Short mmCIF file of C-alpha atoms in Angstrom, two decimals:
data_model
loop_
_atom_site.label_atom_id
_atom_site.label_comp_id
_atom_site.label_asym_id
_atom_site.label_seq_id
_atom_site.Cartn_x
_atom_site.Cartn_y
_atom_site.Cartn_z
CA UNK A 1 6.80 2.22 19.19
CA UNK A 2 5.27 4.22 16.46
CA UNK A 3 6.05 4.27 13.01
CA UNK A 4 7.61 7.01 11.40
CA UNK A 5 6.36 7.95 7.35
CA UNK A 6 8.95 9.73 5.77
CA UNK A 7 7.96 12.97 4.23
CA UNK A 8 10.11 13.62 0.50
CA UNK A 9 12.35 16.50 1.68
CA UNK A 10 14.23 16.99 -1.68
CA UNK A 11 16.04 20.05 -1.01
CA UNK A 12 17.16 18.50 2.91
CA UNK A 13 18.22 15.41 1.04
CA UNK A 14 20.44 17.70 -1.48
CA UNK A 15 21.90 19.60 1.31
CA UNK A 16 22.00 17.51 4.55
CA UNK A 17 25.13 15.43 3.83
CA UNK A 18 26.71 18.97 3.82
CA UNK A 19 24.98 20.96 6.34
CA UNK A 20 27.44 21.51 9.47
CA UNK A 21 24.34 20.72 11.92
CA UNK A 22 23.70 17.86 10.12
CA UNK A 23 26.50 16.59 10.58
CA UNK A 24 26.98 17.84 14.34
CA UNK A 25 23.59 16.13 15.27
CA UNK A 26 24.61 12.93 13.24
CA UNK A 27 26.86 9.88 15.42
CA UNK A 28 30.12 10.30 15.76
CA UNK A 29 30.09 6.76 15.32
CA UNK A 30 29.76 5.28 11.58
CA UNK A 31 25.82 4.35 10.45
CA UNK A 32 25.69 1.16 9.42
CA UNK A 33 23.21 0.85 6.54
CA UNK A 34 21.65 -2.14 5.86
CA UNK A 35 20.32 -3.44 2.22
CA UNK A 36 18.87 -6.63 0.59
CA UNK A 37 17.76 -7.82 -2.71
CA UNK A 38 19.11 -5.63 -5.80
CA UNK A 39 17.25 -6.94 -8.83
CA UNK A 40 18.05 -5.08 -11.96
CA UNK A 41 14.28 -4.73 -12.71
CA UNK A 42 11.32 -4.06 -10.77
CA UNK A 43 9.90 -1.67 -8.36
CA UNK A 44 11.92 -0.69 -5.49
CA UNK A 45 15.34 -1.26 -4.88
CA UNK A 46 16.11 -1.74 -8.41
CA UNK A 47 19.73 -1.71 -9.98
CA UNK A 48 19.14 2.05 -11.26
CA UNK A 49 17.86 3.38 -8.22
CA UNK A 50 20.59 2.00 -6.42
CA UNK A 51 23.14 3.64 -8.55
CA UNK A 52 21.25 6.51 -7.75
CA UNK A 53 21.89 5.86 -4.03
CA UNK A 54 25.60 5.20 -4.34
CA UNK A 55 26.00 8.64 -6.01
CA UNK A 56 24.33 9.97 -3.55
CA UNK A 57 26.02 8.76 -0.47
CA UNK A 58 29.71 9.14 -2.11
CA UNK A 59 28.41 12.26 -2.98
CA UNK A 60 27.53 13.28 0.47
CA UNK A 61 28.54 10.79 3.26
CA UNK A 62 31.79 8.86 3.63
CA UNK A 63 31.85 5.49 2.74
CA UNK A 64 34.35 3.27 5.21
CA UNK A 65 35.37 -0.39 5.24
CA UNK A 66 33.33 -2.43 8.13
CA UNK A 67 37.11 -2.75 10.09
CA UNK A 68 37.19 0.71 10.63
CA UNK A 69 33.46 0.62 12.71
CA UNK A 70 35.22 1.58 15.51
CA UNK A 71 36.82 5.00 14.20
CA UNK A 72 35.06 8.29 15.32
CA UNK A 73 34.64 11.17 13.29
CA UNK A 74 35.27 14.98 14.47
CA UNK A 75 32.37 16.99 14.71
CA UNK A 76 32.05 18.68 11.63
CA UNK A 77 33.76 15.73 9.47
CA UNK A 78 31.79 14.33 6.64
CA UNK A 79 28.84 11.28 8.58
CA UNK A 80 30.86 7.76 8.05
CA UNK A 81 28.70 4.97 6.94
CA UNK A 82 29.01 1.67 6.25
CA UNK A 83 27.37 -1.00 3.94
CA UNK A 84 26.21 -4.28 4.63
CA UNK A 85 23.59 -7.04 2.59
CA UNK A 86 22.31 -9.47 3.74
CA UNK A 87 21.07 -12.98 2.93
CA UNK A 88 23.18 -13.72 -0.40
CA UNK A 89 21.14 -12.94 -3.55
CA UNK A 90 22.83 -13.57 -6.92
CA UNK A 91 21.55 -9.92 -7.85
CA UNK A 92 24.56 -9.18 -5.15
CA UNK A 93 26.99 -10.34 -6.80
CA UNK A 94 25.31 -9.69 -10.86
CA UNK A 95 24.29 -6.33 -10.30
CA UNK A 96 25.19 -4.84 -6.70
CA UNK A 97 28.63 -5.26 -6.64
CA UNK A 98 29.44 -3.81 -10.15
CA UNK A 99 27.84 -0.99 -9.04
CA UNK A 100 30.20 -0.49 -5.65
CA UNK A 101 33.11 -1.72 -7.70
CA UNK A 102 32.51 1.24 -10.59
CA UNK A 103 32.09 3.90 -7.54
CA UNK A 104 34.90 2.47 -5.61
CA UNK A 105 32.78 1.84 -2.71
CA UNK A 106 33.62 -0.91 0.10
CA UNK A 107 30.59 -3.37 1.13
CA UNK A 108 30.33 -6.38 3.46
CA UNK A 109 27.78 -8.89 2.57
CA UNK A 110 26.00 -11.44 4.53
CA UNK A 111 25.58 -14.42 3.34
CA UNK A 112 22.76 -17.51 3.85
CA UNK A 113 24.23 -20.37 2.20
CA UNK A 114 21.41 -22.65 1.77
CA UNK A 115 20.40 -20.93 -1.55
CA UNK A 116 23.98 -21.28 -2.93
CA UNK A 117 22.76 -24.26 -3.84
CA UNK A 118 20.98 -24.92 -7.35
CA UNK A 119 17.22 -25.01 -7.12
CA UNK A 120 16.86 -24.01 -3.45
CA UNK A 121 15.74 -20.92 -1.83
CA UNK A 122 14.90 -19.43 1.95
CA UNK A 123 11.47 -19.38 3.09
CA UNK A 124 10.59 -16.04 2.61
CA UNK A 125 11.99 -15.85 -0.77
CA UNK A 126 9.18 -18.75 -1.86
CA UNK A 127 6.95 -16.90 -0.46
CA UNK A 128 6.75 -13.60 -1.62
CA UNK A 129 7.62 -15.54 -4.99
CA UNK A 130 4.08 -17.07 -4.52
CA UNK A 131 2.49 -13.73 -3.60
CA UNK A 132 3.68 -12.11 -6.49
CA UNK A 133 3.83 -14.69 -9.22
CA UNK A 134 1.60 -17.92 -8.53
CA UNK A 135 -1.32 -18.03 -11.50
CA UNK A 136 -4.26 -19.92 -9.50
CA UNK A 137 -7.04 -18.57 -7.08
CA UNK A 138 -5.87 -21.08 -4.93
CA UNK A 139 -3.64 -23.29 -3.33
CA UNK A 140 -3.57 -26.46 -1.36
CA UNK A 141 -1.60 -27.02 1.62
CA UNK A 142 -2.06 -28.45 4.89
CA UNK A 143 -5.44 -30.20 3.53
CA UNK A 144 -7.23 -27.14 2.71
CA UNK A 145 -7.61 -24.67 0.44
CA UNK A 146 -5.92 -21.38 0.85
CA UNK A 147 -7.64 -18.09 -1.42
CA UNK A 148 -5.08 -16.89 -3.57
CA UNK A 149 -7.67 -14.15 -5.25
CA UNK A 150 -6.00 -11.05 -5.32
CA UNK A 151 -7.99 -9.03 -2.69
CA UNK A 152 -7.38 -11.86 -0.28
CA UNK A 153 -3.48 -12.76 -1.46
CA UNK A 154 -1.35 -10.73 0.84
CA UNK A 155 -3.23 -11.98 4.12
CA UNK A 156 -3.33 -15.51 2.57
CA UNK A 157 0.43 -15.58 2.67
CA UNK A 158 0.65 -13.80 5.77
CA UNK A 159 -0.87 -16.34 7.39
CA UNK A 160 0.95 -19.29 5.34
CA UNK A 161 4.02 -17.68 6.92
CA UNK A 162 2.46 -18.13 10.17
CA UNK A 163 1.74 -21.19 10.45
CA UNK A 164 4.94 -22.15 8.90
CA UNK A 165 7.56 -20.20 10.96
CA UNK A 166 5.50 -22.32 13.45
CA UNK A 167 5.99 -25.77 12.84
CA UNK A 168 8.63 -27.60 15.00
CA UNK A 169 11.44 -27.97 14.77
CA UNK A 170 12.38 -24.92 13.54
CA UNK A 171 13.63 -24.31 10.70
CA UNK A 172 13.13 -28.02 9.86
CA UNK A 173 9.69 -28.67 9.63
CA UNK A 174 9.14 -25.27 7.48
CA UNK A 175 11.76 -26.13 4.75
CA UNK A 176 10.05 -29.63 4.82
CA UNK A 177 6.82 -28.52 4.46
CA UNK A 178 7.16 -25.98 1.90
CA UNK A 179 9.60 -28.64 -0.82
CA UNK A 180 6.80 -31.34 0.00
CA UNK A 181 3.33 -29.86 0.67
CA UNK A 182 3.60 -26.31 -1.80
CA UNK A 183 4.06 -25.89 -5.83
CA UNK A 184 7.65 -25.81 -6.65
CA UNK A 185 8.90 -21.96 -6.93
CA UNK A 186 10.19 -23.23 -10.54
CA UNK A 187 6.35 -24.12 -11.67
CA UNK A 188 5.10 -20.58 -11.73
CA UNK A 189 7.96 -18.05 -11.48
CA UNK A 190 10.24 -17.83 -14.84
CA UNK A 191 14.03 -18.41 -14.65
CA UNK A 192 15.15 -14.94 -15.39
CA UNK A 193 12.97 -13.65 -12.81
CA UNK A 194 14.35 -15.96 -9.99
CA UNK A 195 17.63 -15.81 -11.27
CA UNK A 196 16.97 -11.76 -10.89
CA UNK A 197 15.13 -11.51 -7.29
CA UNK A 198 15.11 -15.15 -6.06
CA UNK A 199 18.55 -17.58 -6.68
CA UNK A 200 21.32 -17.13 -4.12
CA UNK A 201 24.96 -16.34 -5.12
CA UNK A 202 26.72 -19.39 -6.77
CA UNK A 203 29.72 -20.66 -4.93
CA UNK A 204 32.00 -19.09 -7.54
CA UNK A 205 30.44 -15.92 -7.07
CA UNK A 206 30.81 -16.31 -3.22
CA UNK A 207 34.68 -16.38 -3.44
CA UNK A 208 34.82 -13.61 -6.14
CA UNK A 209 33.45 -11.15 -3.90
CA UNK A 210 35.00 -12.48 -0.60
CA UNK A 211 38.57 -12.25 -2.79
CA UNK A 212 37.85 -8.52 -4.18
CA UNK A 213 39.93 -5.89 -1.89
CA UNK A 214 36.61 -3.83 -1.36
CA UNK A 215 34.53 -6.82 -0.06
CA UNK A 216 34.23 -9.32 2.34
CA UNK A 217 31.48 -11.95 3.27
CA UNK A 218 30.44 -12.89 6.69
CA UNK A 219 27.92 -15.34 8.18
CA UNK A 220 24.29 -15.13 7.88
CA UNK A 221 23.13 -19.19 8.77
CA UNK A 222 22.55 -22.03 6.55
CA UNK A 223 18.65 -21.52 6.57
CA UNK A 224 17.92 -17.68 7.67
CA UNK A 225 15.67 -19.57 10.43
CA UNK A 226 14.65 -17.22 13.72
CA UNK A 227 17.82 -18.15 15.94
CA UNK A 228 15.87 -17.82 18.99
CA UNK A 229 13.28 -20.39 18.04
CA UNK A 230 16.23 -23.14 17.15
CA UNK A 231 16.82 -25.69 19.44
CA UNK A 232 20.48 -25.35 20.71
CA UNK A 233 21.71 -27.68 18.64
CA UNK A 234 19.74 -26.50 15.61
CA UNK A 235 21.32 -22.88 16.46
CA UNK A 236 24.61 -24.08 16.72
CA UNK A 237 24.28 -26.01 13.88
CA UNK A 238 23.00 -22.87 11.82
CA UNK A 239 25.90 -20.84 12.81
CA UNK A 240 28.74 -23.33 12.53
CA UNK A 241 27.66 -25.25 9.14
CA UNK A 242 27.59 -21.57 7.12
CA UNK A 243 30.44 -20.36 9.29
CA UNK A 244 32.98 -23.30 7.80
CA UNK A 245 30.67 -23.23 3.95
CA UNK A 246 32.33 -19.81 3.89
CA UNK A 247 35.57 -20.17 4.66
CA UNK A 248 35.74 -23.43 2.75
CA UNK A 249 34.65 -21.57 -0.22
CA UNK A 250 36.45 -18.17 0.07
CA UNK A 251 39.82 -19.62 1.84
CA UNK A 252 39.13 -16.99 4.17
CA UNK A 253 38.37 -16.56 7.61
CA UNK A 254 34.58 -15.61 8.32
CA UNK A 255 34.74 -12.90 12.11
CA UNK A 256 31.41 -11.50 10.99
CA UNK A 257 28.00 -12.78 11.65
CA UNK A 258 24.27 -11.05 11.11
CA UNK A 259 21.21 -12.04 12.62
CA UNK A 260 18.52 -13.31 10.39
CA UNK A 261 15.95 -10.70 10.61
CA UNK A 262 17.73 -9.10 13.70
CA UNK A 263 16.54 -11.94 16.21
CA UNK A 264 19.16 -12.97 18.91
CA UNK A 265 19.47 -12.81 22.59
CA UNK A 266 22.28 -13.30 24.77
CA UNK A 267 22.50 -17.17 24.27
CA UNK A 268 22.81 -16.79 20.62
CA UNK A 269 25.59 -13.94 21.52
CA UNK A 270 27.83 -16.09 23.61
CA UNK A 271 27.16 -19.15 20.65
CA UNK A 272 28.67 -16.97 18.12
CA UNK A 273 31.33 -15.79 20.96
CA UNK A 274 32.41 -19.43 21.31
CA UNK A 275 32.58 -19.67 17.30
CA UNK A 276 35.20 -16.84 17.20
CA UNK A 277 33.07 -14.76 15.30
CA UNK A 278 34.90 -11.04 16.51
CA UNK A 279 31.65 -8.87 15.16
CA UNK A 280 27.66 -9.05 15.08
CA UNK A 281 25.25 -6.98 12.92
CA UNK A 282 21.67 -6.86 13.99
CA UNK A 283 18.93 -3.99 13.52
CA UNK A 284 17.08 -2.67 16.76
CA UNK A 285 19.63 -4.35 19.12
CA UNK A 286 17.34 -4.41 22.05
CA UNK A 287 20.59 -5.55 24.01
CA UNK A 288 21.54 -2.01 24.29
CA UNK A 289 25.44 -3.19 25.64
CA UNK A 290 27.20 -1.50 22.78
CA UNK A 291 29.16 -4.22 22.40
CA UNK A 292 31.05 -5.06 18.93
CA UNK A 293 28.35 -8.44 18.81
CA UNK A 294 25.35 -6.26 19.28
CA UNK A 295 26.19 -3.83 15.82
CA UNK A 296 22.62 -1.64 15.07
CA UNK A 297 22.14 -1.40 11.14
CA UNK A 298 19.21 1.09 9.27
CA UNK A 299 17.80 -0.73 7.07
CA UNK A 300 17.00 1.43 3.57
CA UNK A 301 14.49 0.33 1.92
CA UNK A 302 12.82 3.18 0.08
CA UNK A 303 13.92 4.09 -3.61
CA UNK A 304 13.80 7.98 -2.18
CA UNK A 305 17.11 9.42 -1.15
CA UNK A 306 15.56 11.85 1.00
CA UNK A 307 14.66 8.81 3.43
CA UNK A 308 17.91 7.40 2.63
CA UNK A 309 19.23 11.04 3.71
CA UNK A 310 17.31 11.37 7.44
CA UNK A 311 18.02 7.75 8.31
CA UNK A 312 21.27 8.27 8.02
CA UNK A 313 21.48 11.88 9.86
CA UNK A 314 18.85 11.54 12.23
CA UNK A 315 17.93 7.16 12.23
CA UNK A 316 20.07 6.60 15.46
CA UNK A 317 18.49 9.37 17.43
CA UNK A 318 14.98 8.71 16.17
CA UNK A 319 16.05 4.83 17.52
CA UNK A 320 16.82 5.94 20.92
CA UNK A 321 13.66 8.14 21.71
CA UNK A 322 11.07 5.00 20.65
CA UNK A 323 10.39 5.46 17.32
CA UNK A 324 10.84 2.38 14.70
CA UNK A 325 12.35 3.15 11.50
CA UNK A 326 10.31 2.01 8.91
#
Protein backbone atom coordinates (compact mmCIF):
# COMPACT_ATOMS: atom_id res chain seq x y z
CA UNK A 1 0.00 0.00 0.00
CA UNK A 2 1.36 3.43 -0.39
CA UNK A 3 1.26 6.15 1.87
CA UNK A 4 -0.71 9.05 1.36
CA UNK A 5 0.95 12.86 2.61
CA UNK A 6 -1.71 15.11 3.13
CA UNK A 7 -1.44 18.35 1.33
CA UNK A 8 -2.96 21.61 3.80
CA UNK A 9 -6.12 22.37 1.77
CA UNK A 10 -7.40 25.26 4.03
CA UNK A 11 -10.12 26.54 2.03
CA UNK A 12 -11.44 22.46 1.25
CA UNK A 13 -11.19 22.00 4.98
CA UNK A 14 -13.47 25.31 5.55
CA UNK A 15 -15.91 24.23 3.02
CA UNK A 16 -16.00 20.39 2.69
CA UNK A 17 -18.19 19.56 5.71
CA UNK A 18 -20.71 21.69 3.68
CA UNK A 19 -20.14 21.00 0.14
CA UNK A 20 -23.19 18.79 -1.25
CA UNK A 21 -20.52 16.48 -3.18
CA UNK A 22 -18.73 16.16 -0.26
CA UNK A 23 -21.08 14.92 1.37
CA UNK A 24 -22.59 12.70 -1.58
CA UNK A 25 -19.08 11.04 -2.05
CA UNK A 26 -18.72 10.64 1.83
CA UNK A 27 -20.35 6.96 3.56
CA UNK A 28 -23.59 6.83 4.19
CA UNK A 29 -22.44 5.01 7.02
CA UNK A 30 -20.99 7.05 10.18
CA UNK A 31 -16.82 7.50 10.17
CA UNK A 32 -15.57 6.36 13.06
CA UNK A 33 -12.62 8.53 14.12
CA UNK A 34 -10.15 7.28 16.16
CA UNK A 35 -7.83 9.39 18.79
CA UNK A 36 -5.23 8.76 21.58
CA UNK A 37 -3.22 10.66 24.01
CA UNK A 38 -4.56 14.40 24.68
CA UNK A 39 -1.86 16.04 26.78
CA UNK A 40 -2.57 19.62 27.53
CA UNK A 41 0.99 20.57 26.41
CA UNK A 42 3.21 19.56 23.76
CA UNK A 43 3.39 19.18 20.11
CA UNK A 44 0.67 17.45 18.40
CA UNK A 45 -2.48 16.50 19.65
CA UNK A 46 -2.40 18.96 22.33
CA UNK A 47 -5.51 20.08 24.49
CA UNK A 48 -5.82 23.43 22.29
CA UNK A 49 -5.58 21.90 19.08
CA UNK A 50 -8.07 19.53 19.98
CA UNK A 51 -10.54 22.12 20.92
CA UNK A 52 -9.76 23.33 17.70
CA UNK A 53 -10.87 19.97 16.21
CA UNK A 54 -14.10 19.68 18.16
CA UNK A 55 -15.17 23.10 16.76
CA UNK A 56 -14.46 22.04 13.76
CA UNK A 57 -16.26 18.81 13.42
CA UNK A 58 -19.53 20.21 15.39
CA UNK A 59 -19.06 22.86 13.17
CA UNK A 60 -19.18 20.80 10.09
CA UNK A 61 -19.91 17.03 10.62
CA UNK A 62 -22.47 15.44 12.94
CA UNK A 63 -21.37 14.06 15.95
CA UNK A 64 -23.52 10.66 16.99
CA UNK A 65 -23.40 8.35 19.99
CA UNK A 66 -21.43 4.89 19.09
CA UNK A 67 -25.25 3.02 19.48
CA UNK A 68 -26.44 4.72 16.66
CA UNK A 69 -23.30 3.16 14.21
CA UNK A 70 -25.77 1.48 12.47
CA UNK A 71 -28.02 4.57 11.30
CA UNK A 72 -27.55 5.77 7.62
CA UNK A 73 -27.61 9.15 6.57
CA UNK A 74 -29.55 10.55 3.30
CA UNK A 75 -27.46 11.70 0.68
CA UNK A 76 -27.09 15.18 1.15
CA UNK A 77 -27.42 15.00 5.17
CA UNK A 78 -24.64 16.44 7.17
CA UNK A 79 -21.33 13.14 7.24
CA UNK A 80 -22.10 11.31 10.83
CA UNK A 81 -19.04 10.55 12.77
CA UNK A 82 -18.23 9.05 15.70
CA UNK A 83 -15.48 9.29 18.44
CA UNK A 84 -13.56 6.77 20.03
CA UNK A 85 -9.91 6.76 22.34
CA UNK A 86 -8.21 4.41 23.00
CA UNK A 87 -5.87 2.93 25.62
CA UNK A 88 -7.00 5.02 28.84
CA UNK A 89 -4.74 8.05 29.41
CA UNK A 90 -5.50 10.26 32.44
CA UNK A 91 -5.21 13.28 29.88
CA UNK A 92 -8.75 11.50 28.79
CA UNK A 93 -10.38 12.01 31.45
CA UNK A 94 -8.23 15.66 32.78
CA UNK A 95 -8.37 17.32 29.64
CA UNK A 96 -10.33 15.37 26.74
CA UNK A 97 -13.43 14.94 28.21
CA UNK A 98 -13.97 18.57 29.49
CA UNK A 99 -13.51 19.50 26.22
CA UNK A 100 -16.49 17.04 24.68
CA UNK A 101 -18.47 17.80 27.79
CA UNK A 102 -18.25 21.92 27.12
CA UNK A 103 -19.20 21.17 23.24
CA UNK A 104 -21.78 18.67 24.12
CA UNK A 105 -20.15 16.08 22.14
CA UNK A 106 -20.65 12.13 22.80
CA UNK A 107 -17.28 9.92 22.94
CA UNK A 108 -16.59 6.24 23.68
CA UNK A 109 -13.29 5.50 25.16
CA UNK A 110 -11.24 2.44 25.25
CA UNK A 111 -9.75 1.56 27.99
CA UNK A 112 -6.29 -0.64 28.97
CA UNK A 113 -6.52 -1.15 32.54
CA UNK A 114 -3.13 -2.12 33.49
CA UNK A 115 -2.07 1.59 33.83
CA UNK A 116 -5.07 2.33 36.13
CA UNK A 117 -2.87 1.26 38.42
CA UNK A 118 -0.35 3.69 40.35
CA UNK A 119 3.15 3.57 38.98
CA UNK A 120 2.51 1.32 35.97
CA UNK A 121 2.35 1.99 32.37
CA UNK A 122 1.99 -0.05 28.77
CA UNK A 123 4.98 -0.79 26.87
CA UNK A 124 4.92 1.67 24.41
CA UNK A 125 4.18 4.40 26.74
CA UNK A 126 7.87 3.58 28.53
CA UNK A 127 9.16 3.69 25.58
CA UNK A 128 8.58 6.64 23.78
CA UNK A 129 8.97 8.07 27.49
CA UNK A 130 12.65 6.89 27.09
CA UNK A 131 12.99 8.27 23.56
CA UNK A 132 11.94 11.50 24.49
CA UNK A 133 13.07 12.06 28.03
CA UNK A 134 15.98 9.61 29.21
CA UNK A 135 19.30 11.99 30.04
CA UNK A 136 22.24 9.35 29.22
CA UNK A 137 23.99 8.38 25.84
CA UNK A 138 23.23 5.10 26.83
CA UNK A 139 21.49 2.40 28.27
CA UNK A 140 21.98 -1.11 29.46
CA UNK A 141 19.75 -3.87 28.80
CA UNK A 142 19.99 -7.30 27.77
CA UNK A 143 23.92 -7.19 28.67
CA UNK A 144 24.86 -4.60 26.29
CA UNK A 145 24.91 -1.28 25.69
CA UNK A 146 22.28 0.36 23.63
CA UNK A 147 23.36 4.24 21.96
CA UNK A 148 21.01 6.58 23.24
CA UNK A 149 22.95 9.68 21.32
CA UNK A 150 20.48 11.58 19.67
CA UNK A 151 21.26 10.82 15.97
CA UNK A 152 21.07 7.17 16.82
CA UNK A 153 17.90 7.40 19.53
CA UNK A 154 14.88 6.77 17.43
CA UNK A 155 16.39 3.48 15.77
CA UNK A 156 17.81 2.54 19.23
CA UNK A 157 14.29 2.28 20.52
CA UNK A 158 12.98 0.92 17.47
CA UNK A 159 14.85 -1.86 17.86
CA UNK A 160 14.39 -2.13 21.84
CA UNK A 161 10.74 -2.49 20.80
CA UNK A 162 11.73 -5.27 18.68
CA UNK A 163 13.26 -7.35 20.50
CA UNK A 164 10.82 -6.83 23.23
CA UNK A 165 7.41 -7.35 21.50
CA UNK A 166 9.50 -10.54 20.87
CA UNK A 167 10.17 -12.20 23.92
CA UNK A 168 7.82 -15.12 24.90
CA UNK A 169 5.35 -15.27 26.29
CA UNK A 170 3.80 -12.46 25.10
CA UNK A 171 2.98 -9.89 26.76
CA UNK A 172 4.70 -11.50 29.79
CA UNK A 173 8.15 -11.59 29.21
CA UNK A 174 8.07 -7.79 27.79
CA UNK A 175 6.38 -6.26 30.93
CA UNK A 176 9.00 -8.41 32.86
CA UNK A 177 11.77 -7.33 31.15
CA UNK A 178 11.18 -3.76 30.91
CA UNK A 179 10.18 -3.34 35.30
CA UNK A 180 13.44 -5.55 35.82
CA UNK A 181 16.14 -5.04 33.14
CA UNK A 182 15.31 -0.92 32.09
CA UNK A 183 15.50 2.49 34.31
CA UNK A 184 12.27 3.06 35.98
CA UNK A 185 10.01 5.60 33.76
CA UNK A 186 9.86 7.62 37.26
CA UNK A 187 13.93 8.09 37.24
CA UNK A 188 14.07 10.37 34.25
CA UNK A 189 10.60 11.63 33.24
CA UNK A 190 9.03 14.32 35.85
CA UNK A 191 5.62 13.68 37.47
CA UNK A 192 3.68 16.36 35.76
CA UNK A 193 4.86 15.20 32.55
CA UNK A 194 3.72 11.51 33.05
CA UNK A 195 0.84 12.49 34.83
CA UNK A 196 0.20 14.71 31.42
CA UNK A 197 1.18 12.10 28.48
CA UNK A 198 2.03 8.89 30.41
CA UNK A 199 -0.36 7.76 33.75
CA UNK A 200 -3.57 5.92 32.87
CA UNK A 201 -7.02 7.06 34.14
CA UNK A 202 -7.47 6.42 37.96
CA UNK A 203 -10.25 4.08 38.85
CA UNK A 204 -12.36 7.02 40.02
CA UNK A 205 -11.93 8.66 36.88
CA UNK A 206 -12.87 5.37 35.04
CA UNK A 207 -16.44 5.37 36.56
CA UNK A 208 -16.88 9.19 36.16
CA UNK A 209 -16.74 8.99 32.58
CA UNK A 210 -18.41 5.52 32.14
CA UNK A 211 -21.42 7.25 34.50
CA UNK A 212 -21.58 10.68 32.34
CA UNK A 213 -24.73 10.41 29.79
CA UNK A 214 -22.32 11.38 26.82
CA UNK A 215 -19.74 8.59 27.52
CA UNK A 216 -19.17 5.18 27.84
CA UNK A 217 -15.99 2.93 28.27
CA UNK A 218 -15.38 -0.31 26.58
CA UNK A 219 -12.58 -2.90 26.62
CA UNK A 220 -9.18 -2.40 25.39
CA UNK A 221 -7.06 -5.56 27.44
CA UNK A 222 -5.28 -5.54 30.62
CA UNK A 223 -1.78 -5.11 28.88
CA UNK A 224 -2.42 -3.58 25.17
CA UNK A 225 -0.27 -6.84 24.16
CA UNK A 226 -0.62 -7.95 20.15
CA UNK A 227 -3.74 -10.38 20.62
CA UNK A 228 -2.58 -12.51 17.91
CA UNK A 229 0.79 -13.24 19.46
CA UNK A 230 -1.01 -14.34 23.02
CA UNK A 231 -1.24 -17.74 23.73
CA UNK A 232 -5.01 -18.66 24.01
CA UNK A 233 -5.09 -18.51 27.35
CA UNK A 234 -3.02 -15.32 27.59
CA UNK A 235 -5.72 -13.82 24.99
CA UNK A 236 -8.51 -14.88 26.86
CA UNK A 237 -7.10 -13.82 29.82
CA UNK A 238 -6.43 -10.23 28.29
CA UNK A 239 -9.94 -9.86 27.23
CA UNK A 240 -11.82 -11.28 30.20
CA UNK A 241 -9.60 -9.75 33.22
CA UNK A 242 -10.24 -5.89 31.70
CA UNK A 243 -13.68 -6.95 30.52
CA UNK A 244 -14.92 -7.68 34.43
CA UNK A 245 -12.05 -4.52 35.84
CA UNK A 246 -14.60 -2.43 33.94
CA UNK A 247 -17.67 -3.38 34.87
CA UNK A 248 -16.52 -3.88 38.44
CA UNK A 249 -15.49 -0.37 38.45
CA UNK A 250 -18.23 1.44 36.41
CA UNK A 251 -21.29 -0.97 37.61
CA UNK A 252 -21.85 -1.16 34.07
CA UNK A 253 -21.91 -3.58 31.47
CA UNK A 254 -18.77 -3.41 29.04
CA UNK A 255 -20.42 -4.73 24.90
CA UNK A 256 -17.50 -2.87 23.38
CA UNK A 257 -14.06 -4.06 22.74
CA UNK A 258 -10.97 -2.44 20.50
CA UNK A 259 -8.09 -4.12 19.28
CA UNK A 260 -4.78 -3.06 20.59
CA UNK A 261 -3.18 -1.53 17.66
CA UNK A 262 -5.89 -3.04 15.29
CA UNK A 263 -4.41 -6.72 15.48
CA UNK A 264 -7.07 -9.57 15.56
CA UNK A 265 -8.10 -12.38 13.38
CA UNK A 266 -10.99 -14.50 13.43
CA UNK A 267 -9.97 -16.50 16.63
CA UNK A 268 -9.69 -13.40 18.61
CA UNK A 269 -13.30 -12.46 16.96
CA UNK A 270 -15.16 -15.51 18.08
CA UNK A 271 -13.08 -15.04 21.82
CA UNK A 272 -14.66 -11.76 22.24
CA UNK A 273 -18.03 -13.37 20.63
CA UNK A 274 -18.04 -15.92 23.46
CA UNK A 275 -17.38 -12.92 26.05
CA UNK A 276 -20.65 -11.19 24.94
CA UNK A 277 -18.91 -8.33 23.81
CA UNK A 278 -21.94 -7.06 21.00
CA UNK A 279 -19.28 -4.55 19.09
CA UNK A 280 -15.47 -4.45 17.89
CA UNK A 281 -13.42 -1.39 16.80
CA UNK A 282 -10.30 -2.03 14.85
CA UNK A 283 -8.49 0.20 12.08
CA UNK A 284 -7.75 -1.47 8.56
CA UNK A 285 -10.08 -4.45 9.29
CA UNK A 286 -8.46 -6.72 6.82
CA UNK A 287 -11.54 -9.07 7.62
CA UNK A 288 -13.53 -7.15 5.20
CA UNK A 289 -17.09 -9.08 6.62
CA UNK A 290 -18.70 -5.85 7.68
CA UNK A 291 -19.67 -7.30 10.57
CA UNK A 292 -20.55 -5.15 13.88
CA UNK A 293 -17.00 -7.04 15.48
CA UNK A 294 -14.92 -5.96 12.57
CA UNK A 295 -15.77 -1.77 13.12
CA UNK A 296 -12.92 0.30 10.72
CA UNK A 297 -11.81 3.56 12.69
CA UNK A 298 -9.45 6.67 10.96
CA UNK A 299 -7.18 7.34 13.09
CA UNK A 300 -6.40 11.44 13.29
CA UNK A 301 -3.42 12.16 14.20
CA UNK A 302 -2.35 15.42 12.61
CA UNK A 303 -2.96 18.84 14.50
CA UNK A 304 -4.26 20.11 10.77
CA UNK A 305 -7.97 20.08 10.26
CA UNK A 306 -7.64 19.93 6.68
CA UNK A 307 -6.35 16.19 7.16
CA UNK A 308 -8.84 15.83 9.78
CA UNK A 309 -11.35 17.17 6.95
CA UNK A 310 -10.34 14.51 3.85
CA UNK A 311 -10.10 11.56 6.24
CA UNK A 312 -13.25 12.00 7.16
CA UNK A 313 -14.85 12.77 3.50
CA UNK A 314 -12.73 10.78 1.44
CA UNK A 315 -10.58 8.12 4.33
CA UNK A 316 -13.03 5.15 3.59
CA UNK A 317 -12.73 5.37 -0.15
CA UNK A 318 -9.01 6.08 -0.14
CA UNK A 319 -9.13 2.58 2.28
CA UNK A 320 -10.80 0.57 -0.27
CA UNK A 321 -8.64 1.41 -3.44
CA UNK A 322 -5.09 0.40 -1.41
CA UNK A 323 -3.96 3.34 -0.03
CA UNK A 324 -3.00 3.49 3.92
CA UNK A 325 -4.04 6.42 5.76
CA UNK A 326 -1.30 7.84 7.41
Amino acid sequence: MSEVLWPDWTSLAAAVGRVRFARAVAPREPIVLMFHGVPRNGAGLNALVFERHVRFITRHFQVIQHTEINARRRPLDKIRVVLTFDDGFRNHADVAAPILRKHGVPALFFVSSRHCQPGRFLWFTYLRALQLHYPKDEVIFAGRSWDMRTEHRTRTVHRLGELLSGLEPHPVAMYKAIEEELPALATFTDALTIEDRYAGMSEAQVAELANDPLFDVGAHTVDHPSLTRCAPDEMKRQLEENKSWLERRTGKPCTDVAYPRGDYNSTVVARCVDLRFAAGYGVECPGGTGSVMEMPRIGIYSPSTSVLALKVVLGTLLRSCGVRLG
